[in-house]
PDB file of C-alpha atoms in Angstrom:
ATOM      1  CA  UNK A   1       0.000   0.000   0.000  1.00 35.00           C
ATOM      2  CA  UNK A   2       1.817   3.376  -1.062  1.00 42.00           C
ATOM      3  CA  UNK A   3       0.851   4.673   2.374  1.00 39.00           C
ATOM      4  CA  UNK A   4       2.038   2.179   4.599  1.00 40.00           C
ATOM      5  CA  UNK A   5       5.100   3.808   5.491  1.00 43.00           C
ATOM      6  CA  UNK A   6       3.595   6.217   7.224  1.00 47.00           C
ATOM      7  CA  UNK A   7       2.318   3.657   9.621  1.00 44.00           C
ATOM      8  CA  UNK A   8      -0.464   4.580  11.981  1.00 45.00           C
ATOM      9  CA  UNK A   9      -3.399   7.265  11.088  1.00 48.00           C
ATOM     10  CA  UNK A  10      -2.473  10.058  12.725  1.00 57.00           C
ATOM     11  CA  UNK A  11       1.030   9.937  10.551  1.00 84.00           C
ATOM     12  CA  UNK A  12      -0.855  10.046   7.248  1.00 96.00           C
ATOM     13  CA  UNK A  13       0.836  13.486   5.310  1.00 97.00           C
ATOM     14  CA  UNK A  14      -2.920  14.884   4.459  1.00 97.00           C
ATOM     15  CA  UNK A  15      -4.232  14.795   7.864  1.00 96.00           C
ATOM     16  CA  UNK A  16      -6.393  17.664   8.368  1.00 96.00           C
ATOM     17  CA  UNK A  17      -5.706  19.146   5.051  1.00 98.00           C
ATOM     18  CA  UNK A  18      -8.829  19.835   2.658  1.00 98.00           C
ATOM     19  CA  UNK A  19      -8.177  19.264  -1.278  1.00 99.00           C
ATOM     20  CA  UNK A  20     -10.710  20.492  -3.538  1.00 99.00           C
ATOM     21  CA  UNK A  21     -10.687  18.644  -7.180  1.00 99.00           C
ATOM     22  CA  UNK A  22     -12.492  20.038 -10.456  1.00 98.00           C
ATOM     23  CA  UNK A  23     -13.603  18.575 -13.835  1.00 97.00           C
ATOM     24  CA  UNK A  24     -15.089  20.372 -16.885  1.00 94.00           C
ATOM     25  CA  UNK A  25     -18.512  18.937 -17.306  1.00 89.00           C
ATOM     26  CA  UNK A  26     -17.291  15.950 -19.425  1.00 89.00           C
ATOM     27  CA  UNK A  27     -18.776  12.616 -17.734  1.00 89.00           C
ATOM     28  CA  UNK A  28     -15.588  10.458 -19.190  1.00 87.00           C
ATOM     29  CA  UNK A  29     -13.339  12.977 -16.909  1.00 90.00           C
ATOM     30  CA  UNK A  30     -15.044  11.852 -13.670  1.00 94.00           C
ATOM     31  CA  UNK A  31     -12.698   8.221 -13.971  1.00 94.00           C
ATOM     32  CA  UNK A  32      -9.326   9.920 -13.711  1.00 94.00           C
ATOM     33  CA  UNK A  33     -10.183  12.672 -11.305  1.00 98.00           C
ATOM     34  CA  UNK A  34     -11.770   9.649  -9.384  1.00 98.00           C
ATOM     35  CA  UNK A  35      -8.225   8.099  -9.671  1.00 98.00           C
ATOM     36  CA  UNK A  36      -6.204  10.821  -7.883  1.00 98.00           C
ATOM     37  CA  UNK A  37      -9.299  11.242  -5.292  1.00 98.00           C
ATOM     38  CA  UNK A  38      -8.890   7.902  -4.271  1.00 98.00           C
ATOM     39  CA  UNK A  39      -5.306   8.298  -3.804  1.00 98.00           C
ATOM     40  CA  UNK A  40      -5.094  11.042  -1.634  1.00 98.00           C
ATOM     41  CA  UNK A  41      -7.733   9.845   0.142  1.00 98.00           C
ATOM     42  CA  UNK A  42      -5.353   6.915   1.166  1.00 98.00           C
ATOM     43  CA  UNK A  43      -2.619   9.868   1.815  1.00 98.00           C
ATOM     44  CA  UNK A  44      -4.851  11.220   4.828  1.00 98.00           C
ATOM     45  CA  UNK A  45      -6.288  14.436   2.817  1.00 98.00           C
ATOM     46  CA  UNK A  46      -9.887  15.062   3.020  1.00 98.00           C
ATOM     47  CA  UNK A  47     -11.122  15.294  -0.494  1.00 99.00           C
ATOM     48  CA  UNK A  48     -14.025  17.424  -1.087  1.00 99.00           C
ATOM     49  CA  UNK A  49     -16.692  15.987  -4.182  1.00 98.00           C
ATOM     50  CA  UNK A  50     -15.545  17.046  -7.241  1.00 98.00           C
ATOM     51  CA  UNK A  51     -16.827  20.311  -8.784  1.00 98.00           C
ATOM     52  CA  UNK A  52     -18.049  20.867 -12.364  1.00 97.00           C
ATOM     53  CA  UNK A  53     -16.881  23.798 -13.762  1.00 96.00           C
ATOM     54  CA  UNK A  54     -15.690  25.347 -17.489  1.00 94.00           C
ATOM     55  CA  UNK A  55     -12.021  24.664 -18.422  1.00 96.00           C
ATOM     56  CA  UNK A  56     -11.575  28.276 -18.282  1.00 95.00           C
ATOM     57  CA  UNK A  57     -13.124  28.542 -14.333  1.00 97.00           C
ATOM     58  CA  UNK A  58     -10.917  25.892 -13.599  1.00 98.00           C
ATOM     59  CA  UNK A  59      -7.947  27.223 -14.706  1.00 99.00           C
ATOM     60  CA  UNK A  60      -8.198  30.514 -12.421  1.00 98.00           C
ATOM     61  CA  UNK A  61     -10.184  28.792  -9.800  1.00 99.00           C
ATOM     62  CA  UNK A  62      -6.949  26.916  -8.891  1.00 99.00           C
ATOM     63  CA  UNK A  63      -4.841  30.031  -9.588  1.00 99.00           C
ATOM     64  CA  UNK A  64      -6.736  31.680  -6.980  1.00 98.00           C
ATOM     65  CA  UNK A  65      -6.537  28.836  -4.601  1.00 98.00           C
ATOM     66  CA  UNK A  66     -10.859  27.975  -4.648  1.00 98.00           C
ATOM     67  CA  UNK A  67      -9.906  24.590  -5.867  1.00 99.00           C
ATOM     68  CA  UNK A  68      -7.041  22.305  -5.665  1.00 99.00           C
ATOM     69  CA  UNK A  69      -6.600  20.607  -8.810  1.00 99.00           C
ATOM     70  CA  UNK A  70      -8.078  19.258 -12.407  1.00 99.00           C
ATOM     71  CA  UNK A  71      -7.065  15.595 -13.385  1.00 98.00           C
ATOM     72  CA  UNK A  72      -7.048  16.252 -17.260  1.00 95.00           C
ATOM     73  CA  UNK A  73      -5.340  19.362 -18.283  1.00 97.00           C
ATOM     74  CA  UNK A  74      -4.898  18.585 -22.424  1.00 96.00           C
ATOM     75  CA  UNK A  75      -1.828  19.846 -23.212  1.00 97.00           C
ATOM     76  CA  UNK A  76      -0.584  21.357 -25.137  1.00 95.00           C
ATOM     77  CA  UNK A  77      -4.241  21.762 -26.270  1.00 94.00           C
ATOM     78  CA  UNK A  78      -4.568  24.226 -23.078  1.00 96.00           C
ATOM     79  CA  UNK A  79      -1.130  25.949 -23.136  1.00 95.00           C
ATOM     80  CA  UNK A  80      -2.885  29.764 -23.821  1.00 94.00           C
ATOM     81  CA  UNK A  81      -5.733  28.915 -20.949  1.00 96.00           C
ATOM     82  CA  UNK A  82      -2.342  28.093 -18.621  1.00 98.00           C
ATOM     83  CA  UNK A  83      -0.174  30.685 -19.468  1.00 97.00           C
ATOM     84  CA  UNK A  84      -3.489  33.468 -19.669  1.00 97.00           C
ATOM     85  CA  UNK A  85      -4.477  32.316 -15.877  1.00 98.00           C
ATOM     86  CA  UNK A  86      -1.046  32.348 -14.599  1.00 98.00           C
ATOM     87  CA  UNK A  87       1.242  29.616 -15.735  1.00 98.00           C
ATOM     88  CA  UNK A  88       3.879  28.346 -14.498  1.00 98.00           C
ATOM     89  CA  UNK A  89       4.096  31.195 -11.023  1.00 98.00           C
ATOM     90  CA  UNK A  90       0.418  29.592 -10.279  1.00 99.00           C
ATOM     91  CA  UNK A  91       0.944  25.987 -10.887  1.00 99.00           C
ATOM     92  CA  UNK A  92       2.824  22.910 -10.093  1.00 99.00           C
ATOM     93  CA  UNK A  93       2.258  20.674 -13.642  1.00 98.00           C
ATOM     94  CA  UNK A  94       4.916  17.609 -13.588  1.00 97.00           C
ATOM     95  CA  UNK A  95       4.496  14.387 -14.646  1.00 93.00           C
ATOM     96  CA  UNK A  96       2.528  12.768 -17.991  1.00 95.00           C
ATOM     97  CA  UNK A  97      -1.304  11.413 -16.169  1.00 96.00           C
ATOM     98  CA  UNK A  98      -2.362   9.721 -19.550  1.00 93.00           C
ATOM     99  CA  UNK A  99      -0.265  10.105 -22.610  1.00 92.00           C
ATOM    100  CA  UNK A 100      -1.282   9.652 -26.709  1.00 91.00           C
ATOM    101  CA  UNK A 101      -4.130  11.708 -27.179  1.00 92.00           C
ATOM    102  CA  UNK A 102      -4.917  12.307 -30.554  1.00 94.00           C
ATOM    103  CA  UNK A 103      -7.919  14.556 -32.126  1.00 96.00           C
ATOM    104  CA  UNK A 104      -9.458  16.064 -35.315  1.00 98.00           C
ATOM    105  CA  UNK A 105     -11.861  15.786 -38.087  1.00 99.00           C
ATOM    106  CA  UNK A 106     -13.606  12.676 -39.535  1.00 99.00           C
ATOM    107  CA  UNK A 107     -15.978  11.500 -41.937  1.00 99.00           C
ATOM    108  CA  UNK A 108     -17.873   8.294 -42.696  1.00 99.00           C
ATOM    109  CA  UNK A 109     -15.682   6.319 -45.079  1.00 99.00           C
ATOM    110  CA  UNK A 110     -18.476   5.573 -47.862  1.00 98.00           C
ATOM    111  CA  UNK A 111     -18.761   9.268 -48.410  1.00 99.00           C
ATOM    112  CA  UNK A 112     -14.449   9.746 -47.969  1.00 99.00           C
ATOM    113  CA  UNK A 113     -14.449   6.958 -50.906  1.00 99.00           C
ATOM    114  CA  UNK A 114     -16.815   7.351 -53.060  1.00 99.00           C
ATOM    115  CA  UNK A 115     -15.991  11.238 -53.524  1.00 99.00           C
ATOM    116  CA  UNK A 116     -12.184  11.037 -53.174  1.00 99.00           C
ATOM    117  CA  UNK A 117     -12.295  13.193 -49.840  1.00 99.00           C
ATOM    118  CA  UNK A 118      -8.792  12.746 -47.835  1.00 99.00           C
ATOM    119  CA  UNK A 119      -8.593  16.187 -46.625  1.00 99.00           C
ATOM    120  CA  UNK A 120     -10.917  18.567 -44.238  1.00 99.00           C
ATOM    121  CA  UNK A 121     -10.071  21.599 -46.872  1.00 99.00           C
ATOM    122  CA  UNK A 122     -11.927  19.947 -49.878  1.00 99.00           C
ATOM    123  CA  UNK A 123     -15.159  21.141 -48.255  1.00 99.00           C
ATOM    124  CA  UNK A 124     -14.134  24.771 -49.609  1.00 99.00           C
ATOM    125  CA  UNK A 125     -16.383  23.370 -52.827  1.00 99.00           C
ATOM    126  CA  UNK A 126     -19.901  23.967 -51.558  1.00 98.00           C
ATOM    127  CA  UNK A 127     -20.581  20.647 -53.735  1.00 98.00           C
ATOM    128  CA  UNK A 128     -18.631  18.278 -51.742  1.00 99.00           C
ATOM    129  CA  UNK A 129     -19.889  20.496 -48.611  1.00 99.00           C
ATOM    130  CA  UNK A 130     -23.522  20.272 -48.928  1.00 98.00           C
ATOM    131  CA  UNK A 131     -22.774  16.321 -48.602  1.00 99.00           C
ATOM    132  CA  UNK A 132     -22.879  17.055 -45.331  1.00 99.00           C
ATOM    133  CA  UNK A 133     -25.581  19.039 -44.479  1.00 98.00           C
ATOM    134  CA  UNK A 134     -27.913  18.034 -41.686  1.00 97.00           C
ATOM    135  CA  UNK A 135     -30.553  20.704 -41.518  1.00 96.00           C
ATOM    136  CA  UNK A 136     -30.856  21.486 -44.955  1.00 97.00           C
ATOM    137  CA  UNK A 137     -29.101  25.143 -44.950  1.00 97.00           C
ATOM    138  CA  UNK A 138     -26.751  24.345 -47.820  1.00 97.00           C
ATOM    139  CA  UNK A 139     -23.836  24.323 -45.607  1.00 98.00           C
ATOM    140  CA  UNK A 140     -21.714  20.735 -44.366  1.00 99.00           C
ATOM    141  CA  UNK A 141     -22.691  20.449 -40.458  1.00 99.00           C
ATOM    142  CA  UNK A 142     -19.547  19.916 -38.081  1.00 99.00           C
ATOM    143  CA  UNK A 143     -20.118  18.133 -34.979  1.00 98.00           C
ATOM    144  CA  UNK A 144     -17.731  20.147 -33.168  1.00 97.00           C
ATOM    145  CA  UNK A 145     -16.547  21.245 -29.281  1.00 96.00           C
ATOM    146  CA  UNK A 146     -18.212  22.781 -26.309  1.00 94.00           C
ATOM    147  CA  UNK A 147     -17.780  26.600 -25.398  1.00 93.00           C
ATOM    148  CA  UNK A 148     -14.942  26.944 -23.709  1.00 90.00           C
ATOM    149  CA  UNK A 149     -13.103  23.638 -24.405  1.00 93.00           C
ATOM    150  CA  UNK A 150      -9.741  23.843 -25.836  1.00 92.00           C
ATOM    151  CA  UNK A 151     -10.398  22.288 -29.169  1.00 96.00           C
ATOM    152  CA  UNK A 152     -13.234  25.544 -29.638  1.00 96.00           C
ATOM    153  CA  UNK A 153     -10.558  27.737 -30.213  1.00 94.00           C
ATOM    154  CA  UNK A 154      -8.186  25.553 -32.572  1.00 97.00           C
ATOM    155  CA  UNK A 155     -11.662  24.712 -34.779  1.00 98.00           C
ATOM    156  CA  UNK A 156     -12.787  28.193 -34.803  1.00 98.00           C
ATOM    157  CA  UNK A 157      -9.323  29.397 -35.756  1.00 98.00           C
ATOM    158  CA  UNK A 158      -8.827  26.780 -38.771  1.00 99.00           C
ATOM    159  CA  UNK A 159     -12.663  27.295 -39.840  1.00 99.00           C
ATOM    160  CA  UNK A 160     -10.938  30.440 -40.816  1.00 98.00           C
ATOM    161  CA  UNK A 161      -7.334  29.153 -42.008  1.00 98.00           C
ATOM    162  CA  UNK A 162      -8.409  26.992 -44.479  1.00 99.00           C
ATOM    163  CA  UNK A 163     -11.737  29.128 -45.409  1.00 98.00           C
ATOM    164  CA  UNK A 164     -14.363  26.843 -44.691  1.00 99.00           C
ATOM    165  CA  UNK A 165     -16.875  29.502 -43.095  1.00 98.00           C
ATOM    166  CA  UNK A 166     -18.851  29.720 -46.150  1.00 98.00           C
ATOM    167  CA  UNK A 167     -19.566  26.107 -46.578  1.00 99.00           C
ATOM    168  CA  UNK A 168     -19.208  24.555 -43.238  1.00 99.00           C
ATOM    169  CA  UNK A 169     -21.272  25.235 -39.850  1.00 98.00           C
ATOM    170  CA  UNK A 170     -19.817  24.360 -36.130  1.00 98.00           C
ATOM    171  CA  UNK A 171     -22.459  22.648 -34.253  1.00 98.00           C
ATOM    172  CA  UNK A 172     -22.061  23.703 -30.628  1.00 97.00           C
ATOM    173  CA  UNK A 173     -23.644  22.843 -27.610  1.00 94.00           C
ATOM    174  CA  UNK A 174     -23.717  19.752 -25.669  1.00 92.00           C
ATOM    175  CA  UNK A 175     -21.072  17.567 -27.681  1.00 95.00           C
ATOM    176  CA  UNK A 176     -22.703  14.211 -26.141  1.00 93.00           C
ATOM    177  CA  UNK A 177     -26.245  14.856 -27.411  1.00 95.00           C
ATOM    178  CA  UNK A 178     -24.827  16.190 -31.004  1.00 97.00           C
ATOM    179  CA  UNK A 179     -22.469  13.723 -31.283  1.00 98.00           C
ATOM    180  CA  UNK A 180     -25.180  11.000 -30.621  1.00 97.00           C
ATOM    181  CA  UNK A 181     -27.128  12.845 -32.940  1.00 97.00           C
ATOM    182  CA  UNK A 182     -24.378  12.461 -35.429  1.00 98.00           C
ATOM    183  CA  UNK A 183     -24.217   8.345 -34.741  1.00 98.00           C
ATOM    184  CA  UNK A 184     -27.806   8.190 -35.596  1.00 98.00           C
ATOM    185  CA  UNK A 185     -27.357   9.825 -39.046  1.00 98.00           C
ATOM    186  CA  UNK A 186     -24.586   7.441 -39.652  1.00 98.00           C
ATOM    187  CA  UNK A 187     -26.479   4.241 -38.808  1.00 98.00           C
ATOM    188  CA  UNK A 188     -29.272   6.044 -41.025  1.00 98.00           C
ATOM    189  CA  UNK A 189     -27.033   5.622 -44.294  1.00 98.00           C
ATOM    190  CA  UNK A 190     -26.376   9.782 -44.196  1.00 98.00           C
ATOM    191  CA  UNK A 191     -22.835  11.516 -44.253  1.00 99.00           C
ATOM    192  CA  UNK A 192     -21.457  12.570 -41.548  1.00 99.00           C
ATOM    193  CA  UNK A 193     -18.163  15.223 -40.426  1.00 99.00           C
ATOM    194  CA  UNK A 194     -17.152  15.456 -36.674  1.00 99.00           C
ATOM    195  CA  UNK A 195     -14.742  16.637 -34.361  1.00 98.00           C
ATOM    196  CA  UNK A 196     -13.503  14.451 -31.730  1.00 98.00           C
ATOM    197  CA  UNK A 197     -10.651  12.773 -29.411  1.00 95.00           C
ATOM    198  CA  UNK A 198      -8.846   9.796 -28.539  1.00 92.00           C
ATOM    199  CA  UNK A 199      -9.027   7.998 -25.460  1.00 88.00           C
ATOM    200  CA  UNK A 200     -12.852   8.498 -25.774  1.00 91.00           C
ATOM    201  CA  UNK A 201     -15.901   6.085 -26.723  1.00 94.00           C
ATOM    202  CA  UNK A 202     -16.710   7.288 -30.041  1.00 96.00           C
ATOM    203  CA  UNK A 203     -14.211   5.758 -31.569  1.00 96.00           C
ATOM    204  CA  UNK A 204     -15.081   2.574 -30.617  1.00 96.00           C
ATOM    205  CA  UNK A 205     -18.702   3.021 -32.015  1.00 98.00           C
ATOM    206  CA  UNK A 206     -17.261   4.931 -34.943  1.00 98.00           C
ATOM    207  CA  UNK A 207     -14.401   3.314 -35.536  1.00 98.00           C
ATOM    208  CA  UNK A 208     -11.464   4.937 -37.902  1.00 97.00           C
ATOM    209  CA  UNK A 209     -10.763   2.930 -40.540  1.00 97.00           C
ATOM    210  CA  UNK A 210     -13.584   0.805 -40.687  1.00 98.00           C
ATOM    211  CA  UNK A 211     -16.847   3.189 -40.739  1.00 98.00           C
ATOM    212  CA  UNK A 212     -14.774   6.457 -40.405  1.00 99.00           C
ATOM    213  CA  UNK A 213     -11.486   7.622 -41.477  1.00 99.00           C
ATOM    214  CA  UNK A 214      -9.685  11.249 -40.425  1.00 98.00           C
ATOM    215  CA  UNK A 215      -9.356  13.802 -42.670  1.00 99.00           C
ATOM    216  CA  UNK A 216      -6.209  15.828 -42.948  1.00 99.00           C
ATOM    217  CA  UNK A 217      -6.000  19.673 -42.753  1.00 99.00           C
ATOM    218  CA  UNK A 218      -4.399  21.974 -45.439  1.00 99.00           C
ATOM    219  CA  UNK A 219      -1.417  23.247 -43.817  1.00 98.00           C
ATOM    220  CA  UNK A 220      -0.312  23.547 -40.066  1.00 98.00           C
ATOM    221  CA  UNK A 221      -2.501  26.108 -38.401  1.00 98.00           C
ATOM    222  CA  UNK A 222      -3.335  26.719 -34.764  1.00 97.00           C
ATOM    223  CA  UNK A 223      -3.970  29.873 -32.134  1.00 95.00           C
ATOM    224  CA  UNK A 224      -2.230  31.637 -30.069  1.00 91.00           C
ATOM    225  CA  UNK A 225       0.921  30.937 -28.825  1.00 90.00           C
ATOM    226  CA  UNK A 226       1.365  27.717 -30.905  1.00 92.00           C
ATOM    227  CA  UNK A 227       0.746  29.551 -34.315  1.00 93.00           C
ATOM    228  CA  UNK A 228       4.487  28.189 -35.491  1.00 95.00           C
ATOM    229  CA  UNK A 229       4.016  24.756 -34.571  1.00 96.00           C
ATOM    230  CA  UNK A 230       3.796  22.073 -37.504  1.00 97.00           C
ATOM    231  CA  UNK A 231       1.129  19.712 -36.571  1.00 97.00           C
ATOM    232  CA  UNK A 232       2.709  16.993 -39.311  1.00 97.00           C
ATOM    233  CA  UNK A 233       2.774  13.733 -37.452  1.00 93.00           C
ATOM    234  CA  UNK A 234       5.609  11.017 -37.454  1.00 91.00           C
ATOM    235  CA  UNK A 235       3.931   9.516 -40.186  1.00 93.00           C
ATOM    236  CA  UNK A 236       3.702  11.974 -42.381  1.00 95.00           C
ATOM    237  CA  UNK A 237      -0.127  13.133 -42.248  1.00 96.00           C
ATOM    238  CA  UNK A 238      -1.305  15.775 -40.558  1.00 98.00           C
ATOM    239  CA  UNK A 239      -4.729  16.421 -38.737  1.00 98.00           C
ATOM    240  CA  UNK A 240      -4.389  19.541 -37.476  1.00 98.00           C
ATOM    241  CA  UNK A 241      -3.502  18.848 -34.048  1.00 97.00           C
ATOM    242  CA  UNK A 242      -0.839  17.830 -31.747  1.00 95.00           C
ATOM    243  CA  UNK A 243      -0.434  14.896 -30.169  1.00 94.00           C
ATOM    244  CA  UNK A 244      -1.930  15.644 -26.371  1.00 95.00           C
ATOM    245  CA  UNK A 245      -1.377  14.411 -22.851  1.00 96.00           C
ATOM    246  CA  UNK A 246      -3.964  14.476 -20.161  1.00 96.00           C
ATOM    247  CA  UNK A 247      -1.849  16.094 -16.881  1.00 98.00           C
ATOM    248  CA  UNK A 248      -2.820  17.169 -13.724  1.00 99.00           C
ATOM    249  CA  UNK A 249      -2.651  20.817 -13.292  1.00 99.00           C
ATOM    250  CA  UNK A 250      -2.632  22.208  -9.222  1.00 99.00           C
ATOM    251  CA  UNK A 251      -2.381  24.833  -7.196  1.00 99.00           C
ATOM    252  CA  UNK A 252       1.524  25.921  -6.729  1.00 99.00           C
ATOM    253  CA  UNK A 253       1.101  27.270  -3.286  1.00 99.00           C
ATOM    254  CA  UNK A 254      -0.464  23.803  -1.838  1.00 99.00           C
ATOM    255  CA  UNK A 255       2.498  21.709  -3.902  1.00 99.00           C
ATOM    256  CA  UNK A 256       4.811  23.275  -1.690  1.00 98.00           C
ATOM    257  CA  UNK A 257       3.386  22.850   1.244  1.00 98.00           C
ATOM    258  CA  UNK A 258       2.070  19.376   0.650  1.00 98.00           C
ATOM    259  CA  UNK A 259       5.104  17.187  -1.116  1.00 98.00           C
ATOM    260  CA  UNK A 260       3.109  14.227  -0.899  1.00 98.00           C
ATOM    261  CA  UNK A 261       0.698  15.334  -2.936  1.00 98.00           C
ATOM    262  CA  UNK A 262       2.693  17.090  -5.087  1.00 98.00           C
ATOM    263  CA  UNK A 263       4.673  13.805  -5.563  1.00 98.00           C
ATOM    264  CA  UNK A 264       1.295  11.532  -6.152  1.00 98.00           C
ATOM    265  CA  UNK A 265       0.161  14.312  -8.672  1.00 98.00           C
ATOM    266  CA  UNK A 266       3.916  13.792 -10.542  1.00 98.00           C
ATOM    267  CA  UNK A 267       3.799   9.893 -10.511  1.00 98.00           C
ATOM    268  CA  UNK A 268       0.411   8.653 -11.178  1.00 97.00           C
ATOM    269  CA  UNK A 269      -0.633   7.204 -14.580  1.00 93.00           C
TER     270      UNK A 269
END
């Protein structure tokens, strides 16, 4: 047991001390924040249930000290969220909690074959976009990310970069109820484009290479303070995204006056 050292109770490191967790309101995140909990928990620390809250209130609620930690900071996905709530003076970030993340844009593979579509900037052609259109507007629908996520700003900014505004539409809103919208449609014989991620469950209903396959961007393109970084991937394509790691993002001040913690939060996978 990774506590036994300390021997009885009233040794435990977190005795008396309150921890606070957070988690942006997707379900899948409750697992890993459930994870750390757990272990602290065994450390002596008296974890509070987890909060729901926007990426964004996270991010300066554990700045400001109102909460303790989030389980699944994407980065780099949420390197301008960091660095705009403080950065590295307000956090302790160390160690890799889940590693291999990968993202981006998809269609079903009987529409990516039978019309030659490899690559998310084909959709410029209002012919190949309308293929796509869900609600009859003209325009291809994009199941795409929640307000305030960190993919909302990379889509919105490459909606832009490769001049799709004209012929595509970002769907919005709660990404589990679109995206099971989107499923249906599938299942229903119609096209379909989406946004999504890896680790996540989609892709084992919709699974790339078999019903789906992911569509490649233009050219390298993303916001803010990664605008120079070429998203190409070992192999050669590019998606438009980096590859991600889920880490655990806390408050600096409690780090440093709780190693234990701070060492659980570096270590855990």
């Amino acid at each position: 047991m990774a506590v036994s050292t300390y021997g009885f109770a009233g040794e435990l490191p977190g005795e008396g001390v309150t921890v606070q967790p957070v988690q942006s309101t997707v379900a899948e995140e409750t697992f890993q924040t459930l994870i750390v909990n757990r272990a602290l928990e065994a450390l002596g620390y008296d974890v509070q249930p987890t909060k729901e809250v926007d990426y964004n209130v996270g991010y300066t609620s554990i700045a400001k000290g109102d909460a303790t930690f989030l389980a699944v900071g994407w980065f780099p996905l949420h390197a301008d969220k960091y660095t705009m709530s403080g950065g590295d003076d307000k956090f302790f970030r160390e160690g890799q909690y889940v590693s291999g993340a990968a993202q981006g844009y998809l269609i079903d593979k009987k529409t990516a074959e039978k019309y030659g579509i490899t690559n998310i900037g084909q959709l410029k052609d209002p012919k190949l976009a309308k293929l796509f259109d869900a609600n009859g507007d003209g325009k291809a629908d994009l199941t795409g990310c929640n307000p305030g996520w960190g993919c909302e700003m990379v889509v919105e900014h490459q909606l832009d970069a490769f001049k799709l505004r004209d012929t595509v539409t970002h769907n919005q809103g709660n990404y589990a109820a679109i995206i099971a919208d989107t499923i249906s449609r599938y299942k229903k014989g119609d096209p379909i484009l989406y946004y999504t991620w890896t680790p996540y469950w989609v892709s084992g209903v919709l699974v790339p290479g078999k019903d789906v396959v992911w569509l490649e961007v233009p050219f390298s393109s993303l916001p803010g303070e990664r605008k120079d970084i070429d998203t190409t991937l070992k192999n050669g394509k590019n998606y438009g995204f980096e590859m991600n790691s889920m880490r655990i993002v806390a408050n600096k001040e409690f780090t440093e006056k709780n190693p234990s913690a701070a060492k659980l939060f570096e270590i855990i996978k």
